XYZ file of C-alpha atoms in Angstrom:
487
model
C 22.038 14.099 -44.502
C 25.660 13.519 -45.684
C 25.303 16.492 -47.873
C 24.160 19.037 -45.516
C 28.057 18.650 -44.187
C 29.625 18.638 -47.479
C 33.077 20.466 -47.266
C 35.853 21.057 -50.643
C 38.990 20.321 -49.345
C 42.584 21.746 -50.521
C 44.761 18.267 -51.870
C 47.515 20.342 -50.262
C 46.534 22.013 -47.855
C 49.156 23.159 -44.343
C 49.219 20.570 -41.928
C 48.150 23.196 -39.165
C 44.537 23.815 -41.328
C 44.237 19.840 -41.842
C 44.178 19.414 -38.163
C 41.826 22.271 -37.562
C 39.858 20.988 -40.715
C 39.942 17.714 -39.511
C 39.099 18.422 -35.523
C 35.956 20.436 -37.034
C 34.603 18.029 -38.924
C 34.974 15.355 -36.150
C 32.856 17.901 -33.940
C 30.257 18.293 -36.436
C 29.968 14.796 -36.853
C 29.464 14.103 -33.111
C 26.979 16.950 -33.151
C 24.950 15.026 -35.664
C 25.257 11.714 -34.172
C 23.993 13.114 -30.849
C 20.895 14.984 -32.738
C 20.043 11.377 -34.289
C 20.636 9.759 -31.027
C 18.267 11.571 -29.389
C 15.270 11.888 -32.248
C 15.453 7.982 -31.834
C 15.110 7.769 -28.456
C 12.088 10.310 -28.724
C 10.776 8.134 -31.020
C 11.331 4.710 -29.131
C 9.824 6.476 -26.388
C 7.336 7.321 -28.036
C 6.504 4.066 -29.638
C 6.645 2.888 -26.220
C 3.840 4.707 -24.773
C 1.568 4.085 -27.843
C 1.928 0.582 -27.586
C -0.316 -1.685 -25.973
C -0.774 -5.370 -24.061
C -3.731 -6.682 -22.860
C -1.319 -8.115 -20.348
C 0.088 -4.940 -18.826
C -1.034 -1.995 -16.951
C 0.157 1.498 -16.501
C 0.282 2.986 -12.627
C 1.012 6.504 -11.769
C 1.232 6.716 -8.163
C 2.110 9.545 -5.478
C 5.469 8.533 -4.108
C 5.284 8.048 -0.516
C 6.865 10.421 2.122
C 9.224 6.926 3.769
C 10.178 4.238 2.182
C 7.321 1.382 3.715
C 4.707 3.445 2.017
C 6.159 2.861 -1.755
C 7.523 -1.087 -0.559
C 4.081 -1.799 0.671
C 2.165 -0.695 -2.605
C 5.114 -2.739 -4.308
C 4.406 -5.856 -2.707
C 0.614 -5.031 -3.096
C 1.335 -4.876 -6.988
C 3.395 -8.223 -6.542
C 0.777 -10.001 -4.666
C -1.619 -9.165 -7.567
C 1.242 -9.721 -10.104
C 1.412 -13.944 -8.749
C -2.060 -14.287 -8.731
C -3.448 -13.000 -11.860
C -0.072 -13.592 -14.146
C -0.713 -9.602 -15.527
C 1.914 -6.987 -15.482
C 2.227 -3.974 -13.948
C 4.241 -0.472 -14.715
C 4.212 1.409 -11.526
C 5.823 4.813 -11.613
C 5.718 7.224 -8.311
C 5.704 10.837 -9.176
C 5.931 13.714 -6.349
C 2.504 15.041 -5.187
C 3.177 18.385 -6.321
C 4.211 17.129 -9.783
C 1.533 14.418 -10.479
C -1.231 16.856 -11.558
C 1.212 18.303 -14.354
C 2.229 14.956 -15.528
C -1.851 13.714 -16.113
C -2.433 16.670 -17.742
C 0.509 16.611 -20.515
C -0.159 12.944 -20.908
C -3.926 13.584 -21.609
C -2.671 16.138 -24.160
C 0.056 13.794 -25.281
C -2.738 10.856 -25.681
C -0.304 8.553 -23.880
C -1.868 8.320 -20.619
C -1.707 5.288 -17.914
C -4.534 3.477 -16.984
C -4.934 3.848 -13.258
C -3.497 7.474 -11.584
C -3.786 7.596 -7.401
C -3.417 11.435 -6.053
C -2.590 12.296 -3.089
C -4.414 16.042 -2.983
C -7.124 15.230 -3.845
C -8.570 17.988 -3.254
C -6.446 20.063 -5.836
C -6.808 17.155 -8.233
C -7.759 17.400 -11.693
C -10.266 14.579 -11.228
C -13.226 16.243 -10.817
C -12.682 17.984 -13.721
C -11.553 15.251 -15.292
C -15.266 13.580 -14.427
C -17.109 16.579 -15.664
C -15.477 16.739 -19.131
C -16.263 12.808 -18.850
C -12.373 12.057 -19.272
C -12.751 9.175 -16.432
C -14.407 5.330 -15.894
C -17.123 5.079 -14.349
C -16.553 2.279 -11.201
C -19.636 1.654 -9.712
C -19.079 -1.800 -10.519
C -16.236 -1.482 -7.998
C -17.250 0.169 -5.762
C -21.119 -0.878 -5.579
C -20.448 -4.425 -3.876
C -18.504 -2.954 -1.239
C -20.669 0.295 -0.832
C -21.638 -0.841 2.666
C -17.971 -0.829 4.089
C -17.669 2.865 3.368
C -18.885 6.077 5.468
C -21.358 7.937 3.348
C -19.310 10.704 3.594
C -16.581 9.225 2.041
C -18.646 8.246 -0.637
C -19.606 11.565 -1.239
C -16.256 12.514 -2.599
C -16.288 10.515 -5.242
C -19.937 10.605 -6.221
C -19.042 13.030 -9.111
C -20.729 15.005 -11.934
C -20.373 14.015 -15.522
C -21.550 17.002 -17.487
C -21.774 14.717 -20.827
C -24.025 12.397 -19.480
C -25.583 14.883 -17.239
C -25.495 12.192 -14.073
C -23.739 12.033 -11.174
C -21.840 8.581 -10.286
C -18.999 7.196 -9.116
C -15.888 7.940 -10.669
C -12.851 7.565 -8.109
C -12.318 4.745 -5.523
C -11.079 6.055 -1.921
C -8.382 4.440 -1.124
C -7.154 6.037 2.122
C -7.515 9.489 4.351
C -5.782 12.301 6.352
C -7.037 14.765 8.397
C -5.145 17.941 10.530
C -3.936 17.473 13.737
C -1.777 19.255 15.841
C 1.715 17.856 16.642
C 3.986 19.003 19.470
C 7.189 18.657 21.973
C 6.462 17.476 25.134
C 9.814 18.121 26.168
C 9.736 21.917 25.794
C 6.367 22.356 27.359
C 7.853 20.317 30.344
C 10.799 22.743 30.392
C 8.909 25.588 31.565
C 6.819 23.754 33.920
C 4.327 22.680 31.632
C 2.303 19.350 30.275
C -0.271 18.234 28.041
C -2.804 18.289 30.899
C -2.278 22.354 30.872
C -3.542 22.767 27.574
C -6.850 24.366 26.820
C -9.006 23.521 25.019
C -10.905 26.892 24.749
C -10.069 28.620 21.290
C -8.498 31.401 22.687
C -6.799 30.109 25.567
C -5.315 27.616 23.645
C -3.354 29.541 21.345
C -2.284 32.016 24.166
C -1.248 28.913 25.687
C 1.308 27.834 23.094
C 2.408 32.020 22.665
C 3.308 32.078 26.193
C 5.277 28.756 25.855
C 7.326 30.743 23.827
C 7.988 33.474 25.889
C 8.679 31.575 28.862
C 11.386 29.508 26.823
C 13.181 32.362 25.164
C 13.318 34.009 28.466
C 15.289 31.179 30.431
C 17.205 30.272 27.730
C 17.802 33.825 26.418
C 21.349 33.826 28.334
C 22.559 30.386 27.574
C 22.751 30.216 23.845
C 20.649 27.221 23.716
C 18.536 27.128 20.543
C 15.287 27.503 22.071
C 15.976 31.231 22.956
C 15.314 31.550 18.818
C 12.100 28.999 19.264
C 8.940 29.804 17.435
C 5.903 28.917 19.172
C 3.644 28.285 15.971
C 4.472 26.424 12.795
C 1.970 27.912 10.462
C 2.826 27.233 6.801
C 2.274 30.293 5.194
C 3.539 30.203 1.237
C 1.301 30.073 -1.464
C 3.056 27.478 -2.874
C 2.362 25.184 -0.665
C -0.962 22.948 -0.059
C -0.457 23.096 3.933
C -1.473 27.033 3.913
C -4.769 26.472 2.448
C -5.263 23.282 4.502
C -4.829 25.545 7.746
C -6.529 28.304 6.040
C -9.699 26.080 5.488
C -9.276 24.947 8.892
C -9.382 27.659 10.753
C -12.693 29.028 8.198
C -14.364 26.230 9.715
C -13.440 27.075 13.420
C -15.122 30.547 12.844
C -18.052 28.444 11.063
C -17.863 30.174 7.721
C -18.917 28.360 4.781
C -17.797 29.104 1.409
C -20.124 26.310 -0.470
C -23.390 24.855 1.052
C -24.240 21.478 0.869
C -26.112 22.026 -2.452
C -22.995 23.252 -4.019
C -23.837 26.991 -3.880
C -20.991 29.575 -3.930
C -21.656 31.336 -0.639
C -18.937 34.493 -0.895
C -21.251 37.511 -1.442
C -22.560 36.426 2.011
C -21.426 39.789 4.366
C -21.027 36.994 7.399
C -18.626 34.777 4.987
C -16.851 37.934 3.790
C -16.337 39.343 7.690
C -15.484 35.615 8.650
C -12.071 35.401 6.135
C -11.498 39.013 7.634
C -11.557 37.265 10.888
C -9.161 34.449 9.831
C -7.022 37.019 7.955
C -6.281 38.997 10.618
C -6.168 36.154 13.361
C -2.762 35.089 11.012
C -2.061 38.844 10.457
C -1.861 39.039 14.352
C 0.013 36.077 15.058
C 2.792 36.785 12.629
C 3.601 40.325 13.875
C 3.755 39.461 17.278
C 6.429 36.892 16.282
C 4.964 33.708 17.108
C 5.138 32.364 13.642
C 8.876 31.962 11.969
C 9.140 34.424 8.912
C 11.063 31.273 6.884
C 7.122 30.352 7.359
C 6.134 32.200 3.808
C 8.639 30.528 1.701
C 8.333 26.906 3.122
C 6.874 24.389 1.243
C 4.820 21.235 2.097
C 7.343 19.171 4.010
C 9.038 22.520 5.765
C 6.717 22.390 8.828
C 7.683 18.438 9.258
C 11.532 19.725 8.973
C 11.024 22.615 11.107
C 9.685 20.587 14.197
C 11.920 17.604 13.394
C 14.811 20.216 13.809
C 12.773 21.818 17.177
C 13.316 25.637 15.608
C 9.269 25.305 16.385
C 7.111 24.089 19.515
C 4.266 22.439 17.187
C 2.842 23.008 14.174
C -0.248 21.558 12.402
C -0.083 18.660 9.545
C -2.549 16.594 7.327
C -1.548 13.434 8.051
C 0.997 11.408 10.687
C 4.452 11.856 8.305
C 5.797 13.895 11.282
C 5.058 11.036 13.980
C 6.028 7.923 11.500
C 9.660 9.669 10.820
C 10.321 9.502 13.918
C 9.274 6.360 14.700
C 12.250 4.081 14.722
C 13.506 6.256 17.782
C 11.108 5.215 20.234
C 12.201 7.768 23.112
C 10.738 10.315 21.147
C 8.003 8.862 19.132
C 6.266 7.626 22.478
C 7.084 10.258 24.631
C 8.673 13.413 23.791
C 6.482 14.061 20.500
C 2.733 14.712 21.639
C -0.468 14.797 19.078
C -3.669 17.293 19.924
C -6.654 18.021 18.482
C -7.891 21.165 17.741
C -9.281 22.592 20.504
C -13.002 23.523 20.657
C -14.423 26.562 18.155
C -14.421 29.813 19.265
C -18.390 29.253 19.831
C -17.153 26.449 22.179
C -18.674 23.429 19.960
C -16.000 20.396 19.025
C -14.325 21.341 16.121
C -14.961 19.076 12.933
C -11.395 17.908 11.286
C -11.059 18.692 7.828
C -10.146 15.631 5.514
C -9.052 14.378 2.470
C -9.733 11.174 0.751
C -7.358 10.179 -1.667
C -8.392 8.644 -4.927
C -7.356 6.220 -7.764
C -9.125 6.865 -10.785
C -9.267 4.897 -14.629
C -8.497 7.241 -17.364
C -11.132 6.880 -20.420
C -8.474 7.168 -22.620
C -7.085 3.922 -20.503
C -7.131 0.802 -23.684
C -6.946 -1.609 -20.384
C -9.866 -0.643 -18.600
C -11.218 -4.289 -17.861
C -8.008 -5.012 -16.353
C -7.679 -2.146 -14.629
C -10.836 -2.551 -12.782
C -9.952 -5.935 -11.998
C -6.982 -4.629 -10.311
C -8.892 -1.906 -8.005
C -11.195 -3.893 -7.434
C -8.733 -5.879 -5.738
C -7.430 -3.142 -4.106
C -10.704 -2.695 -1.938
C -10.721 -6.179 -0.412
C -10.849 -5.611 3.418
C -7.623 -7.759 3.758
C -5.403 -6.599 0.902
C -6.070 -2.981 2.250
C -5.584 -3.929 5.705
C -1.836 -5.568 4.863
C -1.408 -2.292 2.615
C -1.956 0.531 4.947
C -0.410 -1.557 7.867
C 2.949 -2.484 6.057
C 2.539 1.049 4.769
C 3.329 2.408 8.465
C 0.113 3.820 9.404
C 0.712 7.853 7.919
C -2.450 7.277 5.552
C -5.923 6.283 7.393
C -8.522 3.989 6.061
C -11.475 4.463 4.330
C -13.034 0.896 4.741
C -14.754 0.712 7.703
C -13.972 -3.159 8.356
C -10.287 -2.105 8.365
C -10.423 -0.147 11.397
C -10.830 -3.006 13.543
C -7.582 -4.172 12.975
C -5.748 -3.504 16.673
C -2.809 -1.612 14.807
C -5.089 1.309 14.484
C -6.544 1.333 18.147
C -3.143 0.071 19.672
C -3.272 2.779 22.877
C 0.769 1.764 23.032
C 0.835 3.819 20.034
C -0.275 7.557 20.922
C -0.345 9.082 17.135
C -2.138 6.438 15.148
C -4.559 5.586 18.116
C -5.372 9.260 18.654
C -5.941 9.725 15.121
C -7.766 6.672 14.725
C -10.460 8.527 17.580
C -10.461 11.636 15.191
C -12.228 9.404 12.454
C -14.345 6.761 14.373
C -15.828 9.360 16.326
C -16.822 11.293 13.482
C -15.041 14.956 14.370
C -14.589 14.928 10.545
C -15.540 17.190 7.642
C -14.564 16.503 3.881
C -13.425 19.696 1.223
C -16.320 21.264 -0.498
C -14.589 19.769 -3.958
C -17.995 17.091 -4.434
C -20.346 19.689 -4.021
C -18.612 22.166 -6.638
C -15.666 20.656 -8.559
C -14.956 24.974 -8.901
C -13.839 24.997 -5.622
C -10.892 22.496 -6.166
C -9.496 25.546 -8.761
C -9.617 27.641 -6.088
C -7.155 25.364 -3.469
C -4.918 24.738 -6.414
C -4.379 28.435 -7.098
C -4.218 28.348 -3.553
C -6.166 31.776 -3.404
C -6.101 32.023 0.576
C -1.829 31.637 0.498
C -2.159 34.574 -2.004
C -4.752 36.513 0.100
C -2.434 35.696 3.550
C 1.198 37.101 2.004
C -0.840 40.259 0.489
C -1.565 41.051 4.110
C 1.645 40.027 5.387
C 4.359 40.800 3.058
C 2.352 43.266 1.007
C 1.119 44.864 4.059
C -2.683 45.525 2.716
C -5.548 45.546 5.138
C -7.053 42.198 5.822
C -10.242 43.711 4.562
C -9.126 44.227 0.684
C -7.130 41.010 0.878
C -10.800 39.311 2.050
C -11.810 41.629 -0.807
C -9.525 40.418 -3.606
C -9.494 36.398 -2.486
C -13.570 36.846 -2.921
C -12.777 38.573 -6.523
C -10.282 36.010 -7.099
C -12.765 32.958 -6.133
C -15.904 34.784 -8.251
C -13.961 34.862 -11.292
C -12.997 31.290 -10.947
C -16.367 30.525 -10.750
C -17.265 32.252 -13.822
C -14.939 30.740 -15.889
C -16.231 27.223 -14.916
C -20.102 28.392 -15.328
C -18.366 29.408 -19.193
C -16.843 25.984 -19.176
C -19.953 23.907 -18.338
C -22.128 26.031 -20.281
């Protein structure tokens, strides 16, 4: 190397070009200690993530939205840390990051041996399962079959396209589902309560538009912040998960189904096509009378939670109780000024079915620690590790395990958000993603076609019929490309 930064020097040279000489060579020096510096960190990093103990596993994790979510699967990991004397690298990564970071370290070959995501239904793990990149865990899951909802089960009963069988490959760990969240407070300053709320389809949302109205008008003179209020906190940005959450919520309100239960694609269906028409233009209508903020189509996932938090909005829909649990240490507010709803009944006036995710931890095949890794999930799925878990976690995240439900910190009635919640899911007003019947369709929520179909109507200002139009071209194509995949 010493040669590549060879200089001739003058044995007499002007003290002014010494120095310069002398400064340069320093600096070229410190250049090359910094490239070495960093190749051998590359490389001990490297090393690092190729090496391997029995001992030792590797945890990828979706960080938690408070801090009692990450220190309760902390002192999970230490719990199982005393008892077994194994080892355990736990790393949190961001939701919206984690599918990235599987990805490169599949490509890499340096991936962990256990990886919990959040979205599951954007994940890559049911593509993942197909290309027969993941464990099977029957073994895990098998024994304690009986202590799950069939339905849950059904998420992770997955297709393996190698061995042309369907089995489990992902253990549920814990659920969200959409419910509405709201101020009391506002409502009761216009002469209004939660006892005035519809529950008719309609009437319910012209319910929360006149709230809006009626606030703007008496505060319009006083400068108070409420005569800027936004009735509706619909998250409308296709980068965001939340606007296809809604999106998928509201298709299932006007009863149109993309995939039936057999796993067929369902979008040359007229009815489907003049049902996302429907939900198109039911946002298209909303939005340009001014009921839904216009920050609404560049926020991202936690934006609606901010939004209300801040009270720029009167409610706002959200996947799972982070809005409630911030709040929680202020007990003014969590009890009584911050209300929780249900959707109201469909538009055909039947209860409306909540749609849900299970989240999943799944065992890379490319794991060298997969005995030890299943020892640890199967841990994990003991009724009373998972009850200390989600409890210590602060109740945001639901459980799967039926058996855990009848601990009294999910059916506390003192608690209004994780009680109503908890009557959401025992009562079975529930409906998983389409992603089991047609890992396809998770492609289509992670290219979030319906965010995509909802600005091209509202910023673009197409017709809600060629927006319907393109999302159904978009979702074919998608489908085509997987058929090529598979085939």
């Amino acid at each position: 190397m010493a040669k590549l930064f060879k200089f001739k020097l003058n044995p007499k040279p002007c003290k002014r070009y010494q120095k310069r000489l002398l400064q340069l060579t320093s600096l070229i020096l410190i250049a090359l200690l910094t490239v070495l510096a960093c190749n051998n960190t590359e490389d001990n990093s490297s090393l690092v993530a190729k090496s391997f103990n029995e001992n030792t596993l590797d945890i990828w994790w979706d960080k938690g939205f408070n801090p009692e979510e990450d220190e309760a699967l902390r002192q999970l990991v230490h719990n199982w840390e005393n008892k077994t004397g194994k080892k355990i690298n736990l790393l949190f990564y961001t939701t919206d990051s984690l599918g990235d970071k599987i990805r490169r370290s599949l490509k890499a070959g340096n991936p962990p041996d256990i990886v919990m995501s959040f979205k599951a239904e954007r994940s890559p793990n049911f593509r993942l399962a197909w290309d027969n990149k993941l464990v099977d865990v029957s073994e895990i899951i098998n024994p304690v079959e009986n202590l799950y909802p069939k339905a849950v089960l059904q998420t992770v009963n997955l297709y393996n396209n190698a061995e042309k069988k369907r089995s489990y490959y992902a253990v549920p760990i814990h659920q969200g589902t959409m419910h509405i969240y709201y101020w009391r407070d506002l409502l009761a300053e216009v002469g209004r309560s939660e006892k005035d709320i519809p529950k008719e389809w309609d009437a319910f949302w012209d319910f929360w538009k006149q709230v809006q109205d009626d606030l703007r008008d008496k505060n319009k003179s006083t400068g108070n912040n409420t005569s800027k209020i936004y009735s509706l906190g619909f998250t409308l940005s296709p980068e965001a998960g939340d606007t296809y959450y809604l999106f998928e919520q509201i298709l299932e309100a006007y009863d149109v189904e993309i995939i039936s239960s057999e796993g067929k694609l369902l979008i040359d269906d007229k009815k489907v096509r003049q049902g996302i028409i429907k939900v198109l233009k039911w946002y298209q209508d909303f939005y340009q009378q001014g009921y839904i903020p216009p920050a609404a189509l560049k926020w991202l996932n936690p934006d609606n939670n901010r939004s209300i938090l801040n009270r720029e909005i009167v409610m706002t829909p959200n996947s799972t109780l982070s809005i409630p649990v911030a709040v929680r240490q202020d007990a003014d507010i969590y009890q009584n000024k911050l209300g929780i709803l249900e959707f109201p009944n469909k538009p055909n006036g039947q209860p409306m079915r909540h749609l849900t995710m299970a989240e999943q931890a799944v065992i890379l095949a490319e794991s060298k620690n997969q005995k030890l890794a299943k020892d640890f999930l199967k841990y994990v799925v003991r009724t009373d590790v998972m009850k200390d878990y989600l409890t210590k976690a602060g109740g945001r995240n639901s459980p799967v395990l039926e058996p855990v439900w009848q601990d009294g910190f999910w059916t506390n009635p003192n608690d209004p958000h994780i009680s109503k919640a908890t009557k959401t899911f025992t009562e079975g007003r529930i409906r998983y993603f389409y992603i089991s019947q047609n890992p396809a369709y998770s492609r289509v929520l992670d290219q979030n076609v319906w965010g995509k179909a909802i600005n091209r109507v509202i910023v673009d200002k197409i017709s809600p019929e060629q927006a319907a139009d393109e999302a159904i071209t978009e979702i074919k194509l998608i489908y085509q490309e997987w058929d090529t995949v598979k085939g």
